[in-house]
């Protein structure tokens, strides 16, 4: 199975421009799965729910319907971040659109980063793994800052994910140190589609750091992008190889877990 991550700079508040870009790329990139960054439809640096609300859309909107039609017509899984409107609330969400729309779902970011707390409602979906038999792939999603919590990738791997896709707008540089660990300790593929560029709002500027990457289930970086260029990276993955969690004749990293021991007893002194 061939997967791709698209690294680009979404235009702030230009939903039509970004949508057209997603449409063109989703049609033309030759891969079974194409993953775009977090908030690809709008850009990132909103300061309030009020500011974002006019740019937010429901999951069952016409725009997402058009991308769903492309997923179906091109037999391609399309993943992208967008601000999801639900009544007066907005979630920092990620759509996973399968060729068969019955499997498509939305994940709402669990851990909100920095000023996102003033803009978004904390996600209420929990982590989701979708099993897609037509391509024999089990896909789990997390979004950007979720990576700081090893529980995110662990929950997805225990839920059966072969591949974790992670649409991102990363502004620090330390995350590349953690991703190989998340893939090794869970024996899963991990694909991070990060954005590039800068955004300024209220005299504050954020720099997004690119370096989108795909790691195999042994933590090896098998595709990577530059820090600052629009790029598409590709990797061939073998989802079935992640399912046996044995690492030698005796050890199996899931069967060897001892959850009953994962609580800390505090001594008297
Ligand atoms: C982030 O969660 N956008 C860093």
PDB file of C-alpha atoms and ligand atoms in Angstrom:
ATOM      1  CA  UNK A   1       0.000   0.000   0.000  1.00  0.00           C
ATOM      2  CA  UNK A   2       1.366   3.400  -0.996  1.00  0.00           C
ATOM      3  CA  UNK A   3       0.788   6.351   1.330  1.00  0.00           C
ATOM      4  CA  UNK A   4       1.554  10.047   0.902  1.00  0.00           C
ATOM      5  CA  UNK A   5       1.836  13.091   3.170  1.00  0.00           C
ATOM      6  CA  UNK A   6       1.306  16.531   1.672  1.00  0.00           C
ATOM      7  CA  UNK A   7       3.308  19.351   3.251  1.00  0.00           C
ATOM      8  CA  UNK A   8       2.147  22.869   2.369  1.00  0.00           C
ATOM      9  CA  UNK A   9       1.191  26.241   3.850  1.00  0.00           C
ATOM     10  CA  UNK A  10      -2.593  26.614   4.025  1.00  0.00           C
ATOM     11  CA  UNK A  11      -3.690  30.196   3.284  1.00  0.00           C
ATOM     12  CA  UNK A  12      -5.098  31.772   6.461  1.00  0.00           C
ATOM     13  CA  UNK A  13      -8.893  32.170   6.284  1.00  0.00           C
ATOM     14  CA  UNK A  14      -8.924  31.340   2.531  1.00  0.00           C
ATOM     15  CA  UNK A  15     -11.106  28.279   2.635  1.00  0.00           C
ATOM     16  CA  UNK A  16     -11.807  28.205  -1.126  1.00  0.00           C
ATOM     17  CA  UNK A  17      -8.120  28.437  -2.047  1.00  0.00           C
ATOM     18  CA  UNK A  18      -7.226  25.665   0.387  1.00  0.00           C
ATOM     19  CA  UNK A  19     -10.152  23.524  -0.680  1.00  0.00           C
ATOM     20  CA  UNK A  20      -9.138  23.802  -4.350  1.00  0.00           C
ATOM     21  CA  UNK A  21      -5.600  22.782  -3.393  1.00  0.00           C
ATOM     22  CA  UNK A  22      -6.878  19.726  -1.519  1.00  0.00           C
ATOM     23  CA  UNK A  23      -9.098  18.783  -4.449  1.00  0.00           C
ATOM     24  CA  UNK A  24      -6.275  19.059  -7.002  1.00  0.00           C
ATOM     25  CA  UNK A  25      -3.809  17.145  -4.845  1.00  0.00           C
ATOM     26  CA  UNK A  26      -6.322  14.472  -3.846  1.00  0.00           C
ATOM     27  CA  UNK A  27      -7.040  13.775  -7.505  1.00  0.00           C
ATOM     28  CA  UNK A  28      -3.475  13.862  -8.790  1.00  0.00           C
ATOM     29  CA  UNK A  29      -1.301  12.248  -6.107  1.00  0.00           C
ATOM     30  CA  UNK A  30      -0.824   8.614  -7.002  1.00  0.00           C
ATOM     31  CA  UNK A  31      -1.256   6.877  -3.643  1.00  0.00           C
ATOM     32  CA  UNK A  32      -3.776   4.734  -1.776  1.00  0.00           C
ATOM     33  CA  UNK A  33      -3.860   7.206   1.090  1.00  0.00           C
ATOM     34  CA  UNK A  34      -3.153  10.942   1.046  1.00  0.00           C
ATOM     35  CA  UNK A  35      -2.782  12.810   4.341  1.00  0.00           C
ATOM     36  CA  UNK A  36      -2.866  16.628   4.625  1.00  0.00           C
ATOM     37  CA  UNK A  37      -1.959  18.754   7.695  1.00  0.00           C
ATOM     38  CA  UNK A  38      -4.099  19.885  10.630  1.00  0.00           C
ATOM     39  CA  UNK A  39      -6.590  22.689   9.785  1.00  0.00           C
ATOM     40  CA  UNK A  40      -5.707  22.421   6.092  1.00  0.00           C
ATOM     41  CA  UNK A  41      -8.896  24.195   5.041  1.00  0.00           C
ATOM     42  CA  UNK A  42      -8.405  27.379   7.082  1.00  0.00           C
ATOM     43  CA  UNK A  43      -4.929  27.812   8.491  1.00  0.00           C
ATOM     44  CA  UNK A  44      -4.189  27.685  12.192  1.00  0.00           C
ATOM     45  CA  UNK A  45      -3.705  30.784  14.271  1.00  0.00           C
ATOM     46  CA  UNK A  46      -7.192  31.891  15.305  1.00  0.00           C
ATOM     47  CA  UNK A  47      -7.545  33.672  18.626  1.00  0.00           C
ATOM     48  CA  UNK A  48     -11.162  32.982  19.524  1.00  0.00           C
ATOM     49  CA  UNK A  49     -14.111  30.759  18.668  1.00  0.00           C
ATOM     50  CA  UNK A  50     -15.850  33.902  17.434  1.00  0.00           C
ATOM     51  CA  UNK A  51     -13.053  34.582  14.942  1.00  0.00           C
ATOM     52  CA  UNK A  52     -13.065  30.983  13.671  1.00  0.00           C
ATOM     53  CA  UNK A  53     -16.817  30.291  13.620  1.00  0.00           C
ATOM     54  CA  UNK A  54     -17.482  31.785  10.136  1.00  0.00           C
ATOM     55  CA  UNK A  55     -14.772  29.510   8.676  1.00  0.00           C
ATOM     56  CA  UNK A  56     -15.901  26.324  10.403  1.00  0.00           C
ATOM     57  CA  UNK A  57     -18.002  23.646   8.692  1.00  0.00           C
ATOM     58  CA  UNK A  58     -19.896  20.526   9.754  1.00  0.00           C
ATOM     59  CA  UNK A  59     -18.573  17.092   8.842  1.00  0.00           C
ATOM     60  CA  UNK A  60     -21.633  16.510   6.637  1.00  0.00           C
ATOM     61  CA  UNK A  61     -21.015  19.721   4.643  1.00  0.00           C
ATOM     62  CA  UNK A  62     -20.956  20.061   0.864  1.00  0.00           C
ATOM     63  CA  UNK A  63     -17.187  20.669   0.771  1.00  0.00           C
ATOM     64  CA  UNK A  64     -16.418  17.492   2.645  1.00  0.00           C
ATOM     65  CA  UNK A  65     -18.966  15.702   0.459  1.00  0.00           C
ATOM     66  CA  UNK A  66     -16.941  16.755  -2.606  1.00  0.00           C
ATOM     67  CA  UNK A  67     -13.753  15.334  -1.103  1.00  0.00           C
ATOM     68  CA  UNK A  68     -15.678  12.170  -0.220  1.00  0.00           C
ATOM     69  CA  UNK A  69     -16.692  11.857  -3.889  1.00  0.00           C
ATOM     70  CA  UNK A  70     -13.027  12.112  -4.888  1.00  0.00           C
ATOM     71  CA  UNK A  71     -12.082   9.413  -2.356  1.00  0.00           C
ATOM     72  CA  UNK A  72     -14.723   7.163  -3.917  1.00  0.00           C
ATOM     73  CA  UNK A  73     -13.970   7.992  -7.568  1.00  0.00           C
ATOM     74  CA  UNK A  74     -10.187   7.584  -7.173  1.00  0.00           C
ATOM     75  CA  UNK A  75     -10.328   4.659  -4.708  1.00  0.00           C
ATOM     76  CA  UNK A  76      -8.133   6.682  -2.354  1.00  0.00           C
ATOM     77  CA  UNK A  77      -8.267   7.372   1.390  1.00  0.00           C
ATOM     78  CA  UNK A  78      -8.152  11.137   2.075  1.00  0.00           C
ATOM     79  CA  UNK A  79      -7.201  12.518   5.496  1.00  0.00           C
ATOM     80  CA  UNK A  80      -7.185  16.226   6.401  1.00  0.00           C
ATOM     81  CA  UNK A  81      -7.695  18.582   9.309  1.00  0.00           C
ATOM     82  CA  UNK A  82     -10.529  21.135   9.422  1.00  0.00           C
ATOM     83  CA  UNK A  83     -12.450  23.201  11.977  1.00  0.00           C
ATOM     84  CA  UNK A  84     -15.601  21.212  12.598  1.00  0.00           C
ATOM     85  CA  UNK A  85     -18.672  23.190  13.524  1.00  0.00           C
ATOM     86  CA  UNK A  86     -21.246  21.611  15.825  1.00  0.00           C
ATOM     87  CA  UNK A  87     -23.869  24.196  16.845  1.00  0.00           C
ATOM     88  CA  UNK A  88     -21.912  27.037  18.484  1.00  0.00           C
ATOM     89  CA  UNK A  89     -18.885  24.842  19.186  1.00  0.00           C
ATOM     90  CA  UNK A  90     -15.856  24.208  17.003  1.00  0.00           C
ATOM     91  CA  UNK A  91     -13.647  21.128  17.233  1.00  0.00           C
ATOM     92  CA  UNK A  92     -10.137  20.812  15.823  1.00  0.00           C
ATOM     93  CA  UNK A  93     -11.033  17.771  13.746  1.00  0.00           C
ATOM     94  CA  UNK A  94      -9.619  15.404  11.225  1.00  0.00           C
ATOM     95  CA  UNK A  95     -11.699  13.748   8.505  1.00  0.00           C
ATOM     96  CA  UNK A  96     -10.788  10.282   7.288  1.00  0.00           C
ATOM     97  CA  UNK A  97     -12.636   9.644   4.042  1.00  0.00           C
ATOM     98  CA  UNK A  98     -12.589   6.104   2.694  1.00  0.00           C
ATOM     99  CA  UNK A  99     -13.581   5.126  -0.850  1.00  0.00           C
ATOM    100  CA  UNK A 100     -16.575   3.390   0.743  1.00  0.00           C
ATOM    101  CA  UNK A 101     -18.146   6.290   2.621  1.00  0.00           C
ATOM    102  CA  UNK A 102     -19.771   3.957   5.149  1.00  0.00           C
ATOM    103  CA  UNK A 103     -16.339   3.698   6.819  1.00  0.00           C
ATOM    104  CA  UNK A 104     -15.533   7.442   6.807  1.00  0.00           C
ATOM    105  CA  UNK A 105     -15.264   9.148  10.185  1.00  0.00           C
ATOM    106  CA  UNK A 106     -14.242  12.295  12.004  1.00  0.00           C
ATOM    107  CA  UNK A 107     -11.819  12.473  14.945  1.00  0.00           C
ATOM    108  CA  UNK A 108     -11.853  15.503  17.285  1.00  0.00           C
ATOM    109  CA  UNK A 109      -8.481  16.513  18.744  1.00  0.00           C
ATOM    110  CA  UNK A 110      -8.203  15.353  22.324  1.00  0.00           C
ATOM    111  CA  UNK A 111      -5.355  17.519  23.657  1.00  0.00           C
ATOM    112  CA  UNK A 112      -5.568  21.210  22.795  1.00  0.00           C
ATOM    113  CA  UNK A 113      -2.297  23.120  22.310  1.00  0.00           C
ATOM    114  CA  UNK A 114      -1.432  26.669  23.408  1.00  0.00           C
ATOM    115  CA  UNK A 115      -4.170  29.180  22.455  1.00  0.00           C
ATOM    116  CA  UNK A 116      -6.421  26.454  21.008  1.00  0.00           C
ATOM    117  CA  UNK A 117      -8.214  26.384  24.378  1.00  0.00           C
ATOM    118  CA  UNK A 118      -9.718  29.788  23.529  1.00  0.00           C
ATOM    119  CA  UNK A 119     -10.848  28.618  20.095  1.00  0.00           C
ATOM    120  CA  UNK A 120     -11.847  24.961  20.184  1.00  0.00           C
ATOM    121  CA  UNK A 121     -13.868  22.646  22.366  1.00  0.00           C
ATOM    122  CA  UNK A 122     -11.804  19.673  23.593  1.00  0.00           C
ATOM    123  CA  UNK A 123     -12.481  16.617  21.457  1.00  0.00           C
ATOM    124  CA  UNK A 124     -15.155  14.218  22.669  1.00  0.00           C
ATOM    125  CA  UNK A 125     -14.742  11.343  20.204  1.00  0.00           C
ATOM    126  CA  UNK A 126     -11.848   9.612  21.929  1.00  0.00           C
ATOM    127  CA  UNK A 127      -9.275   7.928  19.725  1.00  0.00           C
ATOM    128  CA  UNK A 128     -10.637   6.049  16.742  1.00  0.00           C
ATOM    129  CA  UNK A 129      -9.379   3.109  14.689  1.00  0.00           C
ATOM    130  CA  UNK A 130     -11.190   2.355  11.439  1.00  0.00           C
ATOM    131  CA  UNK A 131     -10.752  -1.091   9.968  1.00  0.00           C
ATOM    132  CA  UNK A 132     -11.051  -0.930   6.191  1.00  0.00           C
ATOM    133  CA  UNK A 133     -11.228  -4.481   4.742  1.00  0.00           C
ATOM    134  CA  UNK A 134     -11.194  -3.478   1.028  1.00  0.00           C
ATOM    135  CA  UNK A 135      -7.568  -2.346   1.517  1.00  0.00           C
ATOM    136  CA  UNK A 136      -6.826  -4.555   4.538  1.00  0.00           C
ATOM    137  CA  UNK A 137      -5.699  -1.542   6.576  1.00  0.00           C
ATOM    138  CA  UNK A 138      -6.550  -0.426  10.106  1.00  0.00           C
ATOM    139  CA  UNK A 139      -6.077   3.318  10.497  1.00  0.00           C
ATOM    140  CA  UNK A 140      -5.904   5.326  13.704  1.00  0.00           C
ATOM    141  CA  UNK A 141      -5.802   9.104  13.970  1.00  0.00           C
ATOM    142  CA  UNK A 142      -4.262  11.623  16.284  1.00  0.00           C
ATOM    143  CA  UNK A 143      -3.710  15.335  15.674  1.00  0.00           C
ATOM    144  CA  UNK A 144      -0.460  17.218  16.292  1.00  0.00           C
ATOM    145  CA  UNK A 145      -0.066  17.932  20.059  1.00  0.00           C
ATOM    146  CA  UNK A 146      -1.738  14.564  20.817  1.00  0.00           C
ATOM    147  CA  UNK A 147       1.774  13.164  20.149  1.00  0.00           C
ATOM    148  CA  UNK A 148       2.995  14.539  23.507  1.00  0.00           C
ATOM    149  CA  UNK A 149       0.812  11.968  25.229  1.00  0.00           C
ATOM    150  CA  UNK A 150       2.093   8.422  24.626  1.00  0.00           C
ATOM    151  CA  UNK A 151      -1.362   7.253  25.650  1.00  0.00           C
ATOM    152  CA  UNK A 152      -2.689   8.513  22.291  1.00  0.00           C
ATOM    153  CA  UNK A 153      -0.568   6.220  20.131  1.00  0.00           C
ATOM    154  CA  UNK A 154      -0.846   3.416  22.694  1.00  0.00           C
ATOM    155  CA  UNK A 155      -4.641   3.571  22.724  1.00  0.00           C
ATOM    156  CA  UNK A 156      -4.688   3.486  18.929  1.00  0.00           C
ATOM    157  CA  UNK A 157      -2.253   0.576  18.736  1.00  0.00           C
ATOM    158  CA  UNK A 158      -4.176  -1.409  21.364  1.00  0.00           C
ATOM    159  CA  UNK A 159      -7.270  -0.657  19.289  1.00  0.00           C
ATOM    160  CA  UNK A 160      -5.634  -2.434  16.366  1.00  0.00           C
ATOM    161  CA  UNK A 161      -4.137   0.401  14.294  1.00  0.00           C
ATOM    162  CA  UNK A 162      -1.512  -0.637  11.726  1.00  0.00           C
ATOM    163  CA  UNK A 163      -0.927   2.958  10.743  1.00  0.00           C
ATOM    164  CA  UNK A 164      -1.345   6.120  12.795  1.00  0.00           C
ATOM    165  CA  UNK A 165      -1.924   9.221  10.686  1.00  0.00           C
ATOM    166  CA  UNK A 166      -1.166  12.517  12.357  1.00  0.00           C
ATOM    167  CA  UNK A 167      -2.210  15.724  10.573  1.00  0.00           C
ATOM    168  CA  UNK A 168      -0.122  18.438  12.229  1.00  0.00           C
ATOM    169  CA  UNK A 169       0.802  22.121  12.542  1.00  0.00           C
ATOM    170  CA  UNK A 170       3.942  21.593  14.624  1.00  0.00           C
ATOM    171  CA  UNK A 171       5.790  24.623  15.952  1.00  0.00           C
ATOM    172  CA  UNK A 172       8.431  22.937  18.119  1.00  0.00           C
ATOM    173  CA  UNK A 173      11.306  20.801  16.869  1.00  0.00           C
ATOM    174  CA  UNK A 174      11.362  18.048  19.481  1.00  0.00           C
ATOM    175  CA  UNK A 175       8.571  15.946  18.045  1.00  0.00           C
ATOM    176  CA  UNK A 176      10.875  14.178  15.565  1.00  0.00           C
ATOM    177  CA  UNK A 177      12.635  12.654  18.595  1.00  0.00           C
ATOM    178  CA  UNK A 178       9.423  11.109  19.915  1.00  0.00           C
ATOM    179  CA  UNK A 179       7.809   9.714  16.756  1.00  0.00           C
ATOM    180  CA  UNK A 180      10.289   6.830  16.277  1.00  0.00           C
ATOM    181  CA  UNK A 181       9.638   5.809  19.902  1.00  0.00           C
ATOM    182  CA  UNK A 182       5.863   5.846  19.362  1.00  0.00           C
ATOM    183  CA  UNK A 183       6.284   3.591  16.326  1.00  0.00           C
ATOM    184  CA  UNK A 184       8.759   1.171  18.000  1.00  0.00           C
ATOM    185  CA  UNK A 185       6.898   0.761  21.280  1.00  0.00           C
ATOM    186  CA  UNK A 186       3.622   0.078  19.454  1.00  0.00           C
ATOM    187  CA  UNK A 187       5.002  -1.632  16.356  1.00  0.00           C
ATOM    188  CA  UNK A 188       2.961   0.591  14.038  1.00  0.00           C
ATOM    189  CA  UNK A 189       3.587   2.831  11.060  1.00  0.00           C
ATOM    190  CA  UNK A 190       3.302   6.531  11.780  1.00  0.00           C
ATOM    191  CA  UNK A 191       2.685   9.255   9.180  1.00  0.00           C
ATOM    192  CA  UNK A 192       2.933  12.943  10.120  1.00  0.00           C
ATOM    193  CA  UNK A 193       1.760  15.522   7.556  1.00  0.00           C
ATOM    194  CA  UNK A 194       3.050  18.807   8.926  1.00  0.00           C
ATOM    195  CA  UNK A 195       2.625  22.292   7.510  1.00  0.00           C
ATOM    196  CA  UNK A 196       5.157  24.980   6.666  1.00  0.00           C
ATOM    197  CA  UNK A 197       5.087  28.776   6.649  1.00  0.00           C
ATOM    198  CA  UNK A 198       4.271  31.422   9.243  1.00  0.00           C
ATOM    199  CA  UNK A 199       1.081  32.982  10.541  1.00  0.00           C
ATOM    200  CA  UNK A 200       0.729  36.239  12.478  1.00  0.00           C
ATOM    201  CA  UNK A 201      -2.287  37.311  14.491  1.00  0.00           C
ATOM    202  CA  UNK A 202      -2.472  40.056  17.136  1.00  0.00           C
ATOM    203  CA  UNK A 203       1.281  40.740  16.769  1.00  0.00           C
ATOM    204  CA  UNK A 204       2.158  37.127  17.597  1.00  0.00           C
ATOM    205  CA  UNK A 205       3.849  34.960  14.968  1.00  0.00           C
ATOM    206  CA  UNK A 206       4.007  31.189  14.743  1.00  0.00           C
ATOM    207  CA  UNK A 207       6.576  29.363  12.570  1.00  0.00           C
ATOM    208  CA  UNK A 208       5.572  25.938  11.360  1.00  0.00           C
ATOM    209  CA  UNK A 209       8.403  23.510  10.988  1.00  0.00           C
ATOM    210  CA  UNK A 210       7.712  21.119   8.114  1.00  0.00           C
ATOM    211  CA  UNK A 211       9.833  17.955   8.203  1.00  0.00           C
ATOM    212  CA  UNK A 212       6.791  15.779   7.570  1.00  0.00           C
ATOM    213  CA  UNK A 213       7.777  12.165   8.038  1.00  0.00           C
ATOM    214  CA  UNK A 214       6.748   8.549   7.709  1.00  0.00           C
ATOM    215  CA  UNK A 215       8.216   6.020  10.161  1.00  0.00           C
ATOM    216  CA  UNK A 216       8.040   2.272   9.773  1.00  0.00           C
ATOM    217  CA  UNK A 217       7.040  -0.050  12.625  1.00  0.00           C
ATOM    218  CA  UNK A 218      10.644  -0.297  13.806  1.00  0.00           C
ATOM    219  CA  UNK A 219      11.004   3.467  14.155  1.00  0.00           C
ATOM    220  CA  UNK A 220      12.942   3.913  10.925  1.00  0.00           C
ATOM    221  CA  UNK A 221      12.309   7.138   9.023  1.00  0.00           C
ATOM    222  CA  UNK A 222      11.328   5.942   5.537  1.00  0.00           C
ATOM    223  CA  UNK A 223      10.287   9.290   4.023  1.00  0.00           C
ATOM    224  CA  UNK A 224      10.873  12.864   5.075  1.00  0.00           C
ATOM    225  CA  UNK A 225      10.405  16.415   3.822  1.00  0.00           C
ATOM    226  CA  UNK A 226      12.320  19.683   4.165  1.00  0.00           C
ATOM    227  CA  UNK A 227      11.668  22.290   6.870  1.00  0.00           C
ATOM    228  CA  UNK A 228      10.249  24.909   4.550  1.00  0.00           C
ATOM    229  CA  UNK A 229       9.143  23.627   1.143  1.00  0.00           C
ATOM    230  CA  UNK A 230       5.856  22.458  -0.304  1.00  0.00           C
ATOM    231  CA  UNK A 231       6.416  18.756  -0.853  1.00  0.00           C
ATOM    232  CA  UNK A 232       4.719  15.403  -1.123  1.00  0.00           C
ATOM    233  CA  UNK A 233       6.439  12.413   0.482  1.00  0.00           C
ATOM    234  CA  UNK A 234       5.631   8.787  -0.232  1.00  0.00           C
ATOM    235  CA  UNK A 235       6.195   5.393   1.364  1.00  0.00           C
ATOM    236  CA  UNK A 236       5.210   1.825   0.640  1.00  0.00           C
ATOM    237  CA  UNK A 237       3.787   0.187   3.765  1.00  0.00           C
ATOM    238  CA  UNK A 238       2.853  -3.402   4.665  1.00  0.00           C
ATOM    239  CA  UNK A 239       0.040  -3.128   7.232  1.00  0.00           C
ATOM    240  CA  UNK A 240      -0.178  -6.881   7.966  1.00  0.00           C
ATOM    241  CA  UNK A 241       3.421  -6.884   9.256  1.00  0.00           C
ATOM    242  CA  UNK A 242       2.447  -4.720  12.250  1.00  0.00           C
ATOM    243  CA  UNK A 243      -0.132  -7.163  13.582  1.00  0.00           C
ATOM    244  CA  UNK A 244       2.128  -9.746  15.157  1.00  0.00           C
ATOM    245  CA  UNK A 245       3.558  -7.899  18.145  1.00  0.00           C
ATOM    246  CA  UNK A 246       6.230 -10.536  18.803  1.00  0.00           C
ATOM    247  CA  UNK A 247       9.779  -9.196  18.709  1.00  0.00           C
ATOM    248  CA  UNK A 248      11.585 -12.528  19.256  1.00  0.00           C
ATOM    249  CA  UNK A 249      10.731 -16.127  20.180  1.00  0.00           C
ATOM    250  CA  UNK A 250       9.700 -15.220  23.714  1.00  0.00           C
ATOM    251  CA  UNK A 251       8.582 -11.614  23.783  1.00  0.00           C
ATOM    252  CA  UNK A 252       5.448 -10.013  22.492  1.00  0.00           C
ATOM    253  CA  UNK A 253       5.175  -6.340  23.326  1.00  0.00           C
ATOM    254  CA  UNK A 254       1.425  -6.477  23.816  1.00  0.00           C
ATOM    255  CA  UNK A 255       1.121  -9.899  25.462  1.00  0.00           C
ATOM    256  CA  UNK A 256       3.980  -8.959  27.840  1.00  0.00           C
ATOM    257  CA  UNK A 257       2.204  -5.855  29.102  1.00  0.00           C
ATOM    258  CA  UNK A 258       1.268  -5.949  32.802  1.00  0.00           C
ATOM    259  CA  UNK A 259      -1.332  -3.216  33.257  1.00  0.00           C
ATOM    260  CA  UNK A 260      -2.008  -4.358  36.804  1.00  0.00           C
ATOM    261  CA  UNK A 261       1.531  -3.208  37.692  1.00  0.00           C
ATOM    262  CA  UNK A 262       1.197   0.216  36.101  1.00  0.00           C
ATOM    263  CA  UNK A 263       0.178   2.024  39.212  1.00  0.00           C
ATOM    264  CA  UNK A 264       2.598   3.626  41.607  1.00  0.00           C
ATOM    265  CA  UNK A 265       2.304   2.892  45.295  1.00  0.00           C
ATOM    266  CA  UNK A 266       3.572   5.701  47.466  1.00  0.00           C
ATOM    267  CA  UNK A 267       5.691   4.656  50.450  1.00  0.00           C
ATOM    268  CA  UNK A 268       5.016   5.995  53.947  1.00  0.00           C
ATOM    269  CA  UNK A 269       8.175   8.109  53.993  1.00  0.00           C
TER     270      UNK A 269
HETATM  271  C1  LIG B   1      -0.284  21.756  17.623  1.00  0.00           C
HETATM  272  O1  LIG B   1      -0.963  20.974  18.283  1.00  0.00           O
HETATM  273  N1  LIG B   1      -0.796  22.375  16.572  1.00  0.00           N
HETATM  274  C2  LIG B   1       1.118  21.994  17.950  1.00  0.00           C
END
